[in-house]
Backbone as a ProteinNet text record, in pm:
[ID]
protein_1_A
[PRIMARY]
XXXXXXXXXXXXXXXXXXXXXXXXXXXXXXXXXXXXXXXXXXXXXXXXXXXXXXXXXXXXXXXXXXXXXXXXXXXXXXXXXXXXXXXXXXXXXXXXXXXXXXXXXXXXXXXXXXXXXXXXXXXXXXXXXXXXXXXXXXXXXXXXXXXXXXXXXXXXXXXXXXXXXXXXXXXXXXXXXXXXXXXXXXXXX
[TERTIARY]
11242.7	11313	11385.4	11312.9	11373.1	11484.8	11466.3	11567.4	11697.6	11690.9	11810.6	11872.2	11813.4	11866.2	11834.3	11734.6	11695.8	11588.8	11608.6	11512.5	11421.3	11463.8	11386	11402.6	11291.5	11292.7	11212.8	11260.3	11186.7	11151.9	11023.4	10976.8	10931.4	10967	10927.7	10848.6	10772.9	10686	10591.8	10526.3	10441	10307.6	10258.9	10127.3	10014.2	10042.5	9941.3	9850.9	9722.2	9625.9	9629.3	9555.4	9545.8	9486.8	9386.6	9324.6	9423.8	9503	9603.4	9708.3	9749.1	9846.5	9788.6	9659.9	9594.4	9597.9	9568.8	9570.7	9711.1	9810.8	9949.5	9985.5	9942.7	9968.9	9911.3	9791.9	9729.4	9812.3	9858.5	9942	10071.9	10134.5	10261.7	10246	10135.8	10112.1	10108.4	10050.9	10047.9	10189.5	10282.1	10420.6	10509.6	10449.2	10527.2	10601.1	10556.3	10617.6	10514.9	10562.1	10472.1	10508.4	10414.7	10440.5	10353.8	10394.9	10319.8	10389.2	10318.5	10380.4	10288.9	10318.8	10236.8	10178.1	10053.3	9980.3	10029.3	10013.7	10043.9	9938.4	9978.6	9889.6	9810.6	9682.5	9598.7	9623.5	9635.3	9663.5	9565.6	9513.3	9424.3	9510.1	9485.4	9565	9473.8	9491.2	9413.5	9479.1	9408.9	9460	9368	9396.1	9312.2	9177.4	9070.9	8935.5	8888.1	8955.3	8909	9003.3	8946.1	9027.8	9037.3	9155.1	9170.1	9245.4	9214.4	9285.6	9380.7	9507.2	9603.4	9684.6	9751.1	9831.4	9977.8	10051.9	10195.8	10265.3	10389.2	10475.3	10426.8	10441	10407.7	10531	10539.3	10651.8	10593.8	10655.4	10607.4	10726.2	10719.9	10824.4	10773.5	10861.9	10833.2	10941.8	10902	11001.7	10969.7	11074.9	11065.5	11039.8	10918.7	10884.8	10961.9	11034.6	11119.2	11252.1	11282.8	11409.7	11392.7	11280.7	11258.9	11120.2	11112.9	10984.4	10974.1	10868.3	10846	10738.1	10773.8	10679.1	10649.9	10618.3	10574.8	10624.8	10532.4	10565.1	10488.7	10562.2	10498.8	10538.8	10449.4	10474.2	10548.8	10664.5	10744	10707.6	10685.4	10643.1	10544.6	10434.5	10322.4	10365.5	10346	10367.8	10510.8	10602.9	10740.1	10844.8	10822.1	10920.6	10848.1	10896.1	10839.3	10950.6	10911.4	11004.3	10950.1	11033.3	10996.3	11090.8	11033.1	11111.6	11118.1	11239.2	11259.7	11348.6	11316.8	11400.6	11447.5	11579.4	11635.9	11615.2	11542.6	11502.6	11622.5	11719.3	11833.4	11916.8	11942	12030.4	11956.2	11829.1	11754.2	11787.7	11874.7	11916.4	11799.9	11787.8	11684.8	11746.7	11673.4	11720.3	11600.6	11624.7	11522.3	11556.6	11459.1	11481	11387.7	11448.4	11372	11360.5	11240.5	11216.5	11186.9	11250.8	11240.7	11208.7	11114.7	11093.1	11083.8	11192.8	11198.1	11135.6	11087.2	11032.8	11140.4	11096.4	11191.1	11262.8	11380.9	11461.6	11388.4	11418.2	11362.9	11211	11151.7	11007.8	10983.9	10943.2	10923.4	10792.3	10705.5	10576.3	10592.2	10695	10716.2	10845.4	10846.1	10960.2	11053.5	11150.1	11243.4	11315.1	11356.9	11431.2	11345.8	11217.1	11125.4	11116.4	11116.9	11109.7	11239	11353.1	11481.6	11487.8	11436.6	11436.6	11353.3	11239.4	11154.6	11228	11296.5	11373.8	11486.3	11562.3	11673.7	11625.9	11517.4	11462.1	11420.6	11356.3	11312.6	11432.3	11537	11657.1	11723.6	11743	11815.8	11734.5	11603.6	11521.2	11484.5	11495.9	11461	11560.1	11680.6	11780.1	11836.6	11803.6	11856.3	11990.4	12081.3	12210.5	12213.4	12122	12117.1	12006.5	12043	11942.3	12001.5	11912	11944.3	11843.4	11889.5	11801.2	11818.2	11707.8	11719.7	11600.5	11621.9	11512.5	11558.7	11467.6	11490.5	11503.9	11627.6	11655.6	11642.3	11637.6	11632.7	11737.9	11854.3	11970.7	12093.8	12207.4	12331	12439.9	12534.3	12644.4	12743.1	12821.9	12926.1	13022.1	13058.6	13153.2	13098.8	12969.5	12912.4	12901.4	12863	12850.3	12986.3	13089.1	13224.7	13269.5	13244.8	13285.4	13214.3	13087	13007.3	13010.6	13075.2	13086.9	12959.1	12868.9	12740.2	12750	12644.1	12633.2	12549.3	12597.9	12527.4	12401.4	12291.3	12164.7	12136	12036.4	12000.4	11973.8	11902.4	11870	11996	12095.3	12222	12295.4	12290.4	12356.1	12290.5	12157.9	12084.2	12119.1	12116.2	12147.3	12288.5	12386.5	12523.9	12534.4	12462.9	12462.9	12407.7	12301.3	12242.3	12342	12406.6	12506.7	12614.2	12661	12765.8	12713.8	12596.8	12540.8	12515	12467.3	12434.5	12546.2	12657	12771.4	12730.6	12658.3	12611.3	12700.1	12702.8	12782.1	12690.9	12700.5	12625.7	12695.3	12620.9	12683.1	12707	12633.8	12653.3	12731.2	12857	12941.8	13004.4	13010.8	13086.9	13006.3	12876.9	12799.7	12667.4	12601.4	12472.6	12366.1	12260.3	12152.5	12025.4	12020.4	11905.5	11959.8	11945	12013.4	11972.9	11844.2	11796.6	11862	11873.2	11931.5	12077.1	12128.2	12262.5	12290.5	12200.4	12214.6	12229.7	12261.6	12276	12179.7	12053.4	11953.1	11895.4	11916.6	11869.4	11991	11974.7	12090.6	12049.5	12148.3	12132.4	12235	12189.7	12279.8	12293
4982.2	4862.2	4802.7	4785.8	4727	4814.4	4946.4	5036	5031.8	4986.8	4977.4	4837.5	4747.4	4612	4525.1	4564	4488.2	4387.4	4261.7	4156.8	4118.7	4148.1	4109.1	4212.4	4246.7	4332.1	4262.2	4274.8	4224	4342.7	4365.7	4475	4416.4	4483.4	4434.6	4542.2	4497.9	4585.8	4662.9	4589	4650	4699.3	4639.8	4671.4	4636.5	4556	4523.5	4409	4425.6	4317.2	4230.9	4121.8	4038.5	4120.3	4200	4284.2	4388.4	4445.1	4542.7	4481.2	4357.5	4289	4265.1	4233.5	4213.8	4342.3	4453.8	4582.9	4618.9	4595.6	4621.8	4531.8	4406.9	4313.8	4361.3	4417.1	4470.5	4585.2	4673.3	4784.4	4732.5	4636.9	4583.4	4521.5	4450.8	4389.8	4496.2	4611.2	4721.1	4769.2	4750.1	4793.1	4680.4	4563.9	4451.4	4375.5	4389.4	4322.2	4231.3	4147.2	4062.7	4075.5	4036.6	4045.8	3951.4	3928.5	3845.2	3843.2	3798	3795.4	3740.5	3778.4	3737.7	3863.4	3853.3	3968.2	4006.2	4133.4	4183.6	4131.9	4115.8	4064.7	4179.8	4158	4259.8	4254.3	4371.4	4380.5	4479.5	4444.4	4536.8	4617.6	4745.1	4832.1	4935.6	4955.5	5054.8	5190.7	5279.8	5414.8	5512.9	5532.7	5622.5	5558.7	5628.8	5581.1	5482.2	5478	5393.6	5276.4	5169.4	5057.6	5066.6	5048.4	5049.9	4925.3	4879.3	4764.5	4816.7	4785.4	4823.2	4700.6	4708.7	4595.6	4624	4517	4531.3	4417.2	4443.1	4347	4323.8	4201.8	4170.2	4176.1	4083.4	4074.5	4071.7	4144.8	4147.1	4143.1	4051.5	4038.9	4100.4	4169.6	4221.4	4166.6	4109.9	4053.2	4082.5	4071.3	4088.7	3950.8	3927.2	3793.6	3755.6	3848.7	3812.3	3755.3	3771.7	3724.1	3611	3613.4	3518.8	3457	3333.3	3266.4	3238	3284.6	3256.8	3149.6	3035.9	2924.9	2883.2	2982.8	2954.9	3057.8	3120.1	3209.7	3157.2	3125.9	3068.9	3145.9	3143.8	3207.6	3109.6	3150.8	3068	3100.8	3228.7	3272.8	3387.9	3384.2	3475.7	3620.2	3664.9	3801.7	3853.4	3768.3	3811.2	3749.9	3628.3	3559.8	3490.2	3516	3451.2	3381.2	3280.4	3207	3208.1	3252.4	3250.2	3155.5	3063.4	2971.5	3028.9	3053.5	3128.4	3051.2	3061.1	3004.6	3119.3	3124.7	3222.9	3168.1	3241.2	3191.1	3157.8	3246.3	3223.5	3101.1	3080.8	2971.4	2848.4	2864.4	2754.1	2731.2	2813.2	2797.4	2825.7	2741.2	2757.3	2826	2918.7	2987.7	3014.1	3007	3037.8	3172.9	3262.4	3396	3414.2	3435	3460.1	3610.6	3657.4	3795.8	3797.9	3889.4	3892.3	4032.8	4041.8	4166.2	4129.7	4153.9	4119.1	4230.3	4195.7	4298.6	4401	4521.5	4624.8	4580.6	4632.5	4596	4627.5	4546.5	4562.9	4547.5	4486.9	4460.9	4329.9	4338.8	4218.5	4146.5	4212.2	4152.2	4037.5	4041.5	3935.2	3862.3	3735.3	3649.8	3645.9	3736.1	3743.7	3611.7	3548.9	3423	3314.6	3312.5	3214.6	3233.4	3357.2	3386.4	3341.6	3371.7	3327.8	3175.2	3107.3	2960.3	2904.9	2967.3	2922.4	2938.3	3051.4	3074	2971.9	2953.3	2859	2717.9	2676.8	2543.6	2528.2	2628.4	2620.9	2609.1	2684.4	2678.7	2541.7	2492.7	2366.4	2245.6	2249.1	2135.9	2141.2	2260.6	2276.5	2212	2190.2	2121.4	2203.3	2330.2	2411.2	2471.5	2473.2	2537.8	2674.7	2699.2	2826.7	2912.2	2995.1	3080.5	3215.3	3311.9	3447.1	3481.7	3548.2	3599	3750.2	3822.9	3968.8	4034	4157.4	4230.9	4320.7	4345.5	4432.2	4341.9	4325.2	4232.4	4299.3	4431.7	4505.9	4456	4425.1	4382.7	4412.4	4423	4456.4	4353.7	4341.5	4246.4	4298.3	4205.7	4243.4	4344.9	4322.2	4411.1	4553.3	4568.2	4702.5	4769	4693.9	4748.9	4798	4719.2	4757.2	4882.3	4883.8	4996.5	5125.8	5114.6	5233.6	5272.4	5189.2	5221.4	5205.7	5122.6	5102.6	4991.3	4976	4867.9	4756.5	4634.5	4519.6	4490.6	4464.9	4431.3	4282.6	4234.5	4092.2	4045.8	4126.7	4090.3	4079.2	4163.2	4157.9	4026.6	3980.8	3855.6	3737.9	3736.5	3630.1	3631.3	3748.8	3767.3	3715.9	3755.5	3711.2	3559.2	3502	3356	3284.6	3339	3280.6	3288.6	3404.1	3418.9	3311.6	3289.5	3189.8	3047.4	3017.5	2882.3	2838.5	2931	2896.4	2933	2982.5	3021.4	3125.9	3228.7	3335.6	3459	3539.1	3661.3	3777.9	3884.2	4006.1	4075	4105.8	4161.9	4311.7	4379.3	4523.3	4543.6	4586.1	4594.1	4730.9	4813.3	4937.2	5060	5060.4	5181	5145.3	5244.8	5219.3	5201.5	5129.4	5101.2	5177	5234.9	5313.5	5449.7	5543.7	5672.3	5750.9	5759.4	5843.9	5805.9	5676.9	5631.3	5588.4	5589.7	5544	5405.9	5315.2	5176.6	5087.3	4962.8	4866.2	4749.4	4784.1	4682.6	4612.3	4668.1	4606.2	4544.6	4424	4361.4	4248.1	4194.8	4077.5	3976.1	3857.3	3751.5	3643.2
9309.3	9349.9	9229.5	9119.9	9000	8944.7	8949.3	8892.4	8972	9097.4	9180.6	9177	9098.9	9089.9	9210.1	9287.3	9406.4	9367.5	9405.2	9370.6	9486.4	9609.9	9727.5	9837.1	9900.1	10019.4	10128.2	10251	10366.1	10454.1	10473	10558.2	10691.1	10800.3	10932.6	11006	11104.4	11183.4	11091.8	11003	10900.7	10953.8	11059.7	11117	11019.3	10918.8	10817.3	10861.3	10840.5	10858.7	10732.9	10732.5	10612.2	10496.9	10528	10426.1	10373.1	10462.5	10422.4	10331.1	10361.3	10275.8	10136.8	10129.6	10000.4	9918.7	9982.8	9913.2	9864.5	9948.4	9907.8	9789.4	9794	9684.3	9552	9556	9433.7	9376.9	9463.6	9419	9358.3	9423.9	9374.8	9236.6	9214	9082.8	8973.8	9003.5	8905.7	8873.7	8966.2	8948.9	8895.4	8866.7	8816.4	8925.2	9048.2	9162.1	9229	9318.2	9396.6	9542.9	9628.5	9771.5	9850.8	9973.7	10066	10200.6	10302.1	10434.3	10540.4	10662.6	10776.9	10840.5	10877.6	10930.5	11069.1	11098.6	11231.6	11329	11451.8	11556	11617.6	11634.2	11698.7	11849.4	11906	12047.9	12111	12224.1	12296.6	12392	12394.1	12479	12543.6	12671.4	12743.2	12722.8	12657.2	12634.6	12706.4	12832.1	12911.2	12937.7	12897	12921.2	12817.3	12704.8	12594.9	12572.1	12524.2	12479.2	12327.3	12274.5	12129.9	12087.7	11971	11916.7	11809.7	11823.5	11720.9	11684	11572.6	11527.1	11553.2	11579.9	11597.6	11525.7	11491.2	11422.6	11279.3	11230.5	11092.2	11003.3	10908.6	10815	10673.8	10581.5	10443.7	10348.3	10253.4	10151.3	10021.2	9951	9817.1	9725.6	9610.3	9520.7	9374.6	9294.4	9150.4	9089.7	9035	8983.8	8856.8	8796.6	8681.9	8729.1	8858.3	8915	9015.2	9087.5	9196.9	9190.4	9235.3	9256.8	9405.9	9468.4	9610.1	9617.2	9675	9680.3	9823.7	9903	10039.3	10138	10207.5	10317.9	10438.1	10544	10662.5	10787.2	10882.8	11011.4	11101.3	11149.8	11240.4	11385.1	11411.5	11544	11524	11594.1	11574	11550.4	11428.1	11381	11397.6	11442.4	11470.7	11377.5	11331	11246.2	11132.6	11009.7	10890.7	10813.3	10737.6	10652.1	10509.9	10416	10273.8	10201	10125.1	10043.4	9902.2	9856.1	9732.7	9636.7	9508.3	9403	9314.2	9290.9	9199.7	9058.7	8976.5	8844.8	8756.8	8746.4	8656.9	8693.7	8822	8863.8	8913.8	8949.6	9007.7	9154.3	9211.4	9350.8	9445.3	9545.2	9649	9769.6	9826.7	9946.9	10038.4	10166	10265.2	10325.1	10327	10382.5	10502.2	10617.5	10739.2	10759.4	10785.9	10823.5	10971.9	11044.2	11190.3	11238.8	11330.7	11404.5	11551.6	11624.4	11765.9	11850.6	11970.1	12058.7	12094.6	12125.8	12166.1	12293.8	12311.5	12428.8	12558.5	12656.8	12791.3	12795.6	12693.8	12692.3	12766.3	12887.5	12969.4	12937.5	12859.9	12826.5	12727.3	12644.8	12547.4	12578.7	12549.8	12577.8	12456.3	12452.9	12341.2	12320.1	12427.9	12417.9	12351.5	12382.1	12322.7	12170	12126	11982.7	11914.6	11976.1	11920	11914	12016.1	12016.3	11901.4	11874.6	11763.1	11630.6	11612.7	11490.3	11479.1	11585.8	11585.3	11553.4	11614.9	11590.4	11444.9	11388.9	11250.1	11155.3	11183.3	11099.2	11109.8	11231.9	11249.7	11204.7	11223.9	11182.8	11035.2	10974.6	10833.8	10739.3	10787.1	10706.3	10591.7	10583.2	10474	10513.4	10419.7	10442.7	10378.2	10286.7	10216.6	10276.1	10372.9	10434	10471.4	10482.1	10526.3	10634.8	10737.7	10842	10839.7	10820.6	10818.8	10885.2	10926	10986.7	11098.6	11189.3	11303.9	11426.1	11470.9	11580.7	11717.5	11720.1	11845.6	11944.3	11889.2	11967.4	11882.9	11949.4	11879.4	11909.5	11816.6	11833.9	11938.4	11992.8	12088	12026.8	11901.2	11833.4	11824.8	11790	11778.3	11915.4	12016.1	12150.7	12198.9	12176	12214.6	12139	12008	11923.7	11962.9	11998.7	12029.3	12176.8	12260.7	12402.5	12482.2	12432.8	12500.5	12604.3	12680.2	12777.1	12716.7	12728.4	12672.1	12753.9	12683.8	12748.3	12731.1	12802.3	12798.2	12654.4	12575.5	12437.6	12352.1	12380.6	12307.5	12334.1	12458.7	12496.7	12423.6	12419.6	12350.3	12201.8	12141.6	11999.3	11968	12048.8	12027.1	12039.1	12133.3	12150	12027.2	11969.4	11848	11732	11718.6	11612.2	11625	11746.6	11769.8	11751.9	11808.2	11800.1	11656.1	11572.3	11433.3	11336	11391.2	11308.9	11204.3	11251.1	11163.2	11177.6	11074.2	11073.4	11038.8	11116.3	11085.5	10968.5	10863.6	10743.8	10752.7	10838.8	10855.3	10984.6	10971.8	11090.4	11112.2	11010.6	11019.8	11059.9	11040.4	11064.6	11131.1	11188.5	11250.1	11141.7	11177	11081.8	11116.8	11234.3	11278	11318.1	11227.6	11241.7	11365.5	11391.5	11501.2	11634.2	11660.6	11786.6	11771.9	11650	11618.4	11677.5	11643.9	11687.3	11563.6	11589.1	11481.7	11506	11526.9	11561.1	11439.2	11320.7	11195.8	11128.2	11074.5	11012.8	10920.9	10852.6	10766	10813.2	10847.6	10897	10791.3
[MASK]
+++++++++++++++++++++++++++++++++++++++++++++++++++++++++++++++++++++++++++++++++++++++++++++++++++++++++++++++++++++++++++++++++++++++++++++++++++++++++++++++++++++++++++++++++++++++++++++

């Protein structure tokens, strides 16, 4: 990370428990990095004859402590949206970085709109003008859908509405971000 000049990474869908995040943090310290995040939510799932508990979602930030100071990571929506308050050491500039992992498309078990509302409320009530939203949105912009010839889904409509309502711009517009499916579901706003 340091050799590439990267000061901050946001990982989504980590599946990490609190204990797992602690272990990752210990490893990062050995590498001269720091990390923290929100734990993945335990979910019970019937797998045939057995019930198993697995974790889903979770957000984890990794940063270079010589470049950034992170003074707070909070859960905005259970295991799906996190907020990190960051200070750039050289300039003293404060920035809020939201990490997002939205449910997969057409997942009727989770209320995607409710998660977007929680994020929108946190941004608008937080009063910060310096923020970034990044992660796996599991939705695509109108421009990408048009360019790729796909059909717009309900999650795409919600995503586009949020972009317009908050006056946000998707920074990755020219190429797909998820190679296997050739989609643009991951982005930085």
